């Protein structure tokens, strides 16, 4: 049976991954009033600023923190195809080495499509929620193949499943288009082939809030019913 959904994942080799240019970026700080260990970084307050390791830039560029960027040419192709479920934000770019080569124009993909909460069939469950700062931990994933509840999916080509905000799910239509046009810089993976998430059963996932990853209005719309805004 043909795959309906795919994961858009960074390439296997870390040599092509961009790093944050931290001097240009700022993160929200969160401090729990009752539990000090819940002190953590919140949403990013500035646009992404990255350092590209090599001079040859693929159509897709990923970071070590799983942000996904695309070149302007790819963005134009996606818009022409009418792919849904994402917005873009500008990215500040520089090369790691000094060069006269023109810098690429990159855009960060911000997923706005929604696949709902991870399916209970995967074993996922909320294991802890702080009553003061809303820090949450999820555990129990046994089978990532069952993480998508199709009844919660809004039909978008790009979509997120909670509590995995850094995982970019795409439809077969997007996957086929990427393959057809031989786009580089990412890999397509079947959800059932993603095995590293098995450690969730032991250590848990703390994704933060939906508003860290989506525009505020969209995060309110999707997150308020689940108290994850």
mmCIF file of C-alpha atoms in Angstrom:
data_model
loop_
_atom_site.group_PDB
_atom_site.id
_atom_site.type_symbol
_atom_site.label_atom_id
_atom_site.label_comp_id
_atom_site.label_asym_id
_atom_site.label_seq_id
_atom_site.Cartn_x
_atom_site.Cartn_y
_atom_site.Cartn_z
ATOM 1 C CA UNK A 1 0.000 0.000 0.000
ATOM 2 C CA UNK A 2 1.320 3.427 -0.930
ATOM 3 C CA UNK A 3 2.476 5.641 1.898
ATOM 4 C CA UNK A 4 0.091 8.520 2.672
ATOM 5 C CA UNK A 5 2.498 10.451 4.873
ATOM 6 C CA UNK A 6 6.238 10.937 5.137
ATOM 7 C CA UNK A 7 8.676 12.573 7.499
ATOM 8 C CA UNK A 8 10.869 15.333 6.140
ATOM 9 C CA UNK A 9 14.142 14.685 7.957
ATOM 10 C CA UNK A 10 17.651 16.206 7.974
ATOM 11 C CA UNK A 11 20.303 14.403 5.893
ATOM 12 C CA UNK A 12 22.234 11.567 7.496
ATOM 13 C CA UNK A 13 25.528 13.445 7.415
ATOM 14 C CA UNK A 14 25.971 16.316 9.846
ATOM 15 C CA UNK A 15 28.471 17.979 7.533
ATOM 16 C CA UNK A 16 25.705 19.839 5.700
ATOM 17 C CA UNK A 17 23.828 20.981 8.780
ATOM 18 C CA UNK A 18 23.780 24.699 9.480
ATOM 19 C CA UNK A 19 24.522 26.055 12.941
ATOM 20 C CA UNK A 20 22.848 28.879 14.786
ATOM 21 C CA UNK A 21 24.583 32.245 14.659
ATOM 22 C CA UNK A 22 23.695 32.801 18.296
ATOM 23 C CA UNK A 23 24.879 36.408 18.493
ATOM 24 C CA UNK A 24 21.974 37.390 16.239
ATOM 25 C CA UNK A 25 19.311 35.393 18.054
ATOM 26 C CA UNK A 26 17.385 35.696 21.292
ATOM 27 C CA UNK A 27 15.244 33.184 23.195
ATOM 28 C CA UNK A 28 12.481 33.707 25.704
ATOM 29 C CA UNK A 29 13.404 32.636 29.229
ATOM 30 C CA UNK A 30 10.877 30.777 31.381
ATOM 31 C CA UNK A 31 11.194 30.383 35.143
ATOM 32 C CA UNK A 32 8.723 28.315 37.139
ATOM 33 C CA UNK A 33 7.650 30.068 40.336
ATOM 34 C CA UNK A 34 7.510 26.840 42.346
ATOM 35 C CA UNK A 35 9.822 24.276 40.704
ATOM 36 C CA UNK A 36 13.300 25.687 39.882
ATOM 37 C CA UNK A 37 14.295 22.784 37.589
ATOM 38 C CA UNK A 38 11.550 23.846 35.200
ATOM 39 C CA UNK A 39 13.610 26.888 34.215
ATOM 40 C CA UNK A 40 14.054 26.668 30.450
ATOM 41 C CA UNK A 41 14.186 28.447 27.112
ATOM 42 C CA UNK A 42 10.897 29.267 25.464
ATOM 43 C CA UNK A 43 10.126 30.506 21.989
ATOM 44 C CA UNK A 44 12.665 32.111 19.699
ATOM 45 C CA UNK A 45 12.158 35.879 19.713
ATOM 46 C CA UNK A 46 14.138 36.657 16.563
ATOM 47 C CA UNK A 47 14.306 35.343 13.021
ATOM 48 C CA UNK A 48 16.643 32.450 12.380
ATOM 49 C CA UNK A 49 20.286 33.355 11.756
ATOM 50 C CA UNK A 50 22.554 30.568 10.529
ATOM 51 C CA UNK A 51 26.061 29.728 9.467
ATOM 52 C CA UNK A 52 26.303 27.521 6.364
ATOM 53 C CA UNK A 53 29.210 25.046 6.593
ATOM 54 C CA UNK A 54 29.947 24.659 2.866
ATOM 55 C CA UNK A 55 29.871 26.794 -0.248
ATOM 56 C CA UNK A 56 27.546 24.469 -2.177
ATOM 57 C CA UNK A 57 24.018 25.046 -0.878
ATOM 58 C CA UNK A 58 21.247 22.500 -1.455
ATOM 59 C CA UNK A 59 17.616 23.312 -2.112
ATOM 60 C CA UNK A 60 16.874 22.389 1.501
ATOM 61 C CA UNK A 61 19.118 23.353 4.415
ATOM 62 C CA UNK A 62 18.558 21.933 7.906
ATOM 63 C CA UNK A 63 20.014 22.968 11.238
ATOM 64 C CA UNK A 64 21.221 20.903 14.171
ATOM 65 C CA UNK A 65 17.977 21.862 15.940
ATOM 66 C CA UNK A 66 15.859 20.483 13.073
ATOM 67 C CA UNK A 67 14.784 23.798 11.589
ATOM 68 C CA UNK A 68 14.217 23.390 7.868
ATOM 69 C CA UNK A 69 15.007 26.112 5.330
ATOM 70 C CA UNK A 70 14.492 26.262 1.576
ATOM 71 C CA UNK A 71 16.029 28.327 -1.163
ATOM 72 C CA UNK A 72 13.871 30.882 -2.943
ATOM 73 C CA UNK A 73 13.682 28.701 -6.062
ATOM 74 C CA UNK A 74 12.182 25.838 -4.037
ATOM 75 C CA UNK A 75 9.707 28.184 -2.362
ATOM 76 C CA UNK A 76 8.496 29.381 -5.763
ATOM 77 C CA UNK A 77 8.003 25.772 -6.897
ATOM 78 C CA UNK A 78 6.082 24.889 -3.745
ATOM 79 C CA UNK A 79 3.818 27.900 -4.173
ATOM 80 C CA UNK A 80 3.199 27.073 -7.823
ATOM 81 C CA UNK A 81 2.171 23.540 -6.814
ATOM 82 C CA UNK A 82 -0.183 24.982 -4.219
ATOM 83 C CA UNK A 83 1.206 23.064 -1.259
ATOM 84 C CA UNK A 84 -0.584 23.926 1.959
ATOM 85 C CA UNK A 85 0.183 23.917 5.682
ATOM 86 C CA UNK A 86 3.215 26.166 5.886
ATOM 87 C CA UNK A 87 4.392 29.755 6.011
ATOM 88 C CA UNK A 88 7.930 31.066 5.645
ATOM 89 C CA UNK A 89 10.114 33.472 7.574
ATOM 90 C CA UNK A 90 13.289 35.172 6.331
ATOM 91 C CA UNK A 91 16.652 33.808 7.419
ATOM 92 C CA UNK A 92 19.897 35.686 7.950
ATOM 93 C CA UNK A 93 22.715 33.704 6.348
ATOM 94 C CA UNK A 94 26.488 33.710 6.284
ATOM 95 C CA UNK A 95 29.082 31.203 5.144
ATOM 96 C CA UNK A 96 31.492 29.655 7.626
ATOM 97 C CA UNK A 97 34.420 30.676 5.430
ATOM 98 C CA UNK A 98 35.073 34.020 3.776
ATOM 99 C CA UNK A 99 34.164 33.907 0.101
ATOM 100 C CA UNK A 100 33.086 36.094 -2.784
ATOM 101 C CA UNK A 101 30.236 33.687 -3.574
ATOM 102 C CA UNK A 102 26.827 35.295 -3.312
ATOM 103 C CA UNK A 103 24.867 34.269 -0.234
ATOM 104 C CA UNK A 104 21.748 32.172 -0.900
ATOM 105 C CA UNK A 105 18.329 33.571 -0.052
ATOM 106 C CA UNK A 106 16.863 31.137 2.466
ATOM 107 C CA UNK A 107 13.442 30.924 4.069
ATOM 108 C CA UNK A 108 12.535 28.995 7.202
ATOM 109 C CA UNK A 109 9.548 26.665 6.835
ATOM 110 C CA UNK A 110 7.026 27.306 9.615
ATOM 111 C CA UNK A 111 4.516 24.474 9.691
ATOM 112 C CA UNK A 112 0.903 25.574 10.256
ATOM 113 C CA UNK A 113 -0.848 22.375 9.162
ATOM 114 C CA UNK A 114 -2.207 20.192 11.925
ATOM 115 C CA UNK A 115 -2.220 16.447 12.486
ATOM 116 C CA UNK A 116 -3.606 16.716 16.004
ATOM 117 C CA UNK A 117 -2.353 14.970 19.083
ATOM 118 C CA UNK A 118 -0.326 11.812 18.665
ATOM 119 C CA UNK A 119 -2.591 8.791 18.405
ATOM 120 C CA UNK A 120 -3.243 6.792 21.568
ATOM 121 C CA UNK A 121 -2.579 3.687 19.436
ATOM 122 C CA UNK A 122 1.103 4.617 19.469
ATOM 123 C CA UNK A 123 1.138 4.388 23.270
ATOM 124 C CA UNK A 124 1.646 8.135 23.730
ATOM 125 C CA UNK A 125 0.371 9.627 26.970
ATOM 126 C CA UNK A 126 0.801 12.755 29.058
ATOM 127 C CA UNK A 127 2.888 11.672 32.036
ATOM 128 C CA UNK A 128 3.337 14.993 33.864
ATOM 129 C CA UNK A 129 2.055 18.570 33.840
ATOM 130 C CA UNK A 130 3.274 21.313 36.154
ATOM 131 C CA UNK A 131 0.318 23.223 37.635
ATOM 132 C CA UNK A 132 2.382 26.423 37.843
ATOM 133 C CA UNK A 133 4.259 26.824 34.543
ATOM 134 C CA UNK A 134 2.454 24.193 32.397
ATOM 135 C CA UNK A 135 5.667 22.260 31.759
ATOM 136 C CA UNK A 136 4.568 18.955 30.183
ATOM 137 C CA UNK A 137 6.184 15.578 29.668
ATOM 138 C CA UNK A 138 4.914 12.876 27.338
ATOM 139 C CA UNK A 139 5.941 9.225 27.379
ATOM 140 C CA UNK A 140 4.959 5.798 26.175
ATOM 141 C CA UNK A 141 5.527 5.784 22.407
ATOM 142 C CA UNK A 142 5.935 2.159 21.376
ATOM 143 C CA UNK A 143 5.150 2.342 17.671
ATOM 144 C CA UNK A 144 5.790 5.546 15.754
ATOM 145 C CA UNK A 145 4.000 4.064 12.742
ATOM 146 C CA UNK A 146 0.730 4.719 14.575
ATOM 147 C CA UNK A 147 1.479 8.268 15.690
ATOM 148 C CA UNK A 148 -0.878 9.913 13.151
ATOM 149 C CA UNK A 149 -4.612 9.897 13.816
ATOM 150 C CA UNK A 150 -6.023 10.579 10.349
ATOM 151 C CA UNK A 151 -9.283 11.798 11.860
ATOM 152 C CA UNK A 152 -7.419 14.739 13.418
ATOM 153 C CA UNK A 153 -5.438 15.648 10.280
ATOM 154 C CA UNK A 154 -6.669 18.876 8.674
ATOM 155 C CA UNK A 155 -5.691 17.841 5.142
ATOM 156 C CA UNK A 156 -2.613 20.071 4.877
ATOM 157 C CA UNK A 157 0.406 19.009 2.809
ATOM 158 C CA UNK A 158 2.765 20.045 5.621
ATOM 159 C CA UNK A 159 1.600 19.320 9.151
ATOM 160 C CA UNK A 160 2.664 18.838 12.759
ATOM 161 C CA UNK A 161 1.706 16.106 15.211
ATOM 162 C CA UNK A 162 1.909 16.990 18.896
ATOM 163 C CA UNK A 163 4.134 16.540 20.935
ATOM 164 C CA UNK A 164 6.657 16.362 18.068
ATOM 165 C CA UNK A 165 6.759 19.976 16.855
ATOM 166 C CA UNK A 166 10.163 19.656 15.209
ATOM 167 C CA UNK A 167 9.009 16.714 13.076
ATOM 168 C CA UNK A 168 7.722 17.901 9.718
ATOM 169 C CA UNK A 169 5.155 15.526 8.260
ATOM 170 C CA UNK A 170 4.292 15.829 4.570
ATOM 171 C CA UNK A 171 1.822 14.176 2.239
ATOM 172 C CA UNK A 172 2.769 11.779 -0.525
ATOM 173 C CA UNK A 173 2.112 14.644 -2.964
ATOM 174 C CA UNK A 174 4.972 16.644 -1.455
ATOM 175 C CA UNK A 175 7.239 13.593 -1.182
ATOM 176 C CA UNK A 176 6.665 12.686 -4.828
ATOM 177 C CA UNK A 177 7.374 16.267 -5.911
ATOM 178 C CA UNK A 178 10.655 16.352 -3.992
ATOM 179 C CA UNK A 179 11.749 13.072 -5.586
ATOM 180 C CA UNK A 180 10.619 14.064 -9.077
ATOM 181 C CA UNK A 181 12.615 17.282 -8.921
ATOM 182 C CA UNK A 182 15.609 15.586 -7.251
ATOM 183 C CA UNK A 183 15.703 18.115 -4.439
ATOM 184 C CA UNK A 184 18.615 17.711 -2.055
ATOM 185 C CA UNK A 185 19.374 18.584 1.552
ATOM 186 C CA UNK A 186 16.661 16.475 3.202
ATOM 187 C CA UNK A 187 15.635 12.849 3.289
ATOM 188 C CA UNK A 188 12.163 11.342 3.173
ATOM 189 C CA UNK A 189 11.450 8.727 5.802
ATOM 190 C CA UNK A 190 8.444 6.509 6.453
ATOM 191 C CA UNK A 191 7.075 7.165 9.964
ATOM 192 C CA UNK A 192 7.341 3.461 10.793
ATOM 193 C CA UNK A 193 11.062 3.549 9.992
ATOM 194 C CA UNK A 194 11.766 6.220 12.586
ATOM 195 C CA UNK A 195 13.150 4.150 15.426
ATOM 196 C CA UNK A 196 15.167 6.581 17.557
ATOM 197 C CA UNK A 197 11.975 7.799 19.176
ATOM 198 C CA UNK A 198 11.730 4.509 21.083
ATOM 199 C CA UNK A 199 13.676 6.141 23.914
ATOM 200 C CA UNK A 200 10.607 8.259 24.614
ATOM 201 C CA UNK A 201 9.271 5.387 26.691
ATOM 202 C CA UNK A 202 12.076 5.979 29.197
ATOM 203 C CA UNK A 203 13.051 9.646 29.160
ATOM 204 C CA UNK A 204 9.948 11.462 28.002
ATOM 205 C CA UNK A 205 9.429 14.440 25.688
ATOM 206 C CA UNK A 206 9.050 18.052 26.803
ATOM 207 C CA UNK A 207 8.076 19.999 23.676
ATOM 208 C CA UNK A 208 7.187 23.312 25.281
ATOM 209 C CA UNK A 209 4.161 25.157 23.945
ATOM 210 C CA UNK A 210 2.649 25.235 20.470
ATOM 211 C CA UNK A 211 3.175 28.997 20.303
ATOM 212 C CA UNK A 212 6.940 28.385 20.222
ATOM 213 C CA UNK A 213 6.574 26.887 16.751
ATOM 214 C CA UNK A 214 3.574 28.522 15.060
ATOM 215 C CA UNK A 215 2.218 32.038 14.552
ATOM 216 C CA UNK A 216 0.338 33.088 17.680
ATOM 217 C CA UNK A 217 -3.129 33.234 16.106
ATOM 218 C CA UNK A 218 -2.808 29.749 14.620
ATOM 219 C CA UNK A 219 -1.307 28.371 17.834
ATOM 220 C CA UNK A 220 -4.267 29.735 19.810
ATOM 221 C CA UNK A 221 -6.741 28.195 17.381
ATOM 222 C CA UNK A 222 -5.156 24.753 17.556
ATOM 223 C CA UNK A 223 -3.654 24.720 21.020
ATOM 224 C CA UNK A 224 -6.359 26.159 23.255
ATOM 225 C CA UNK A 225 -8.596 23.040 23.172
ATOM 226 C CA UNK A 226 -5.614 20.933 24.331
ATOM 227 C CA UNK A 227 -4.152 23.537 26.703
ATOM 228 C CA UNK A 228 -0.866 23.501 24.799
ATOM 229 C CA UNK A 229 -0.870 27.109 23.518
#
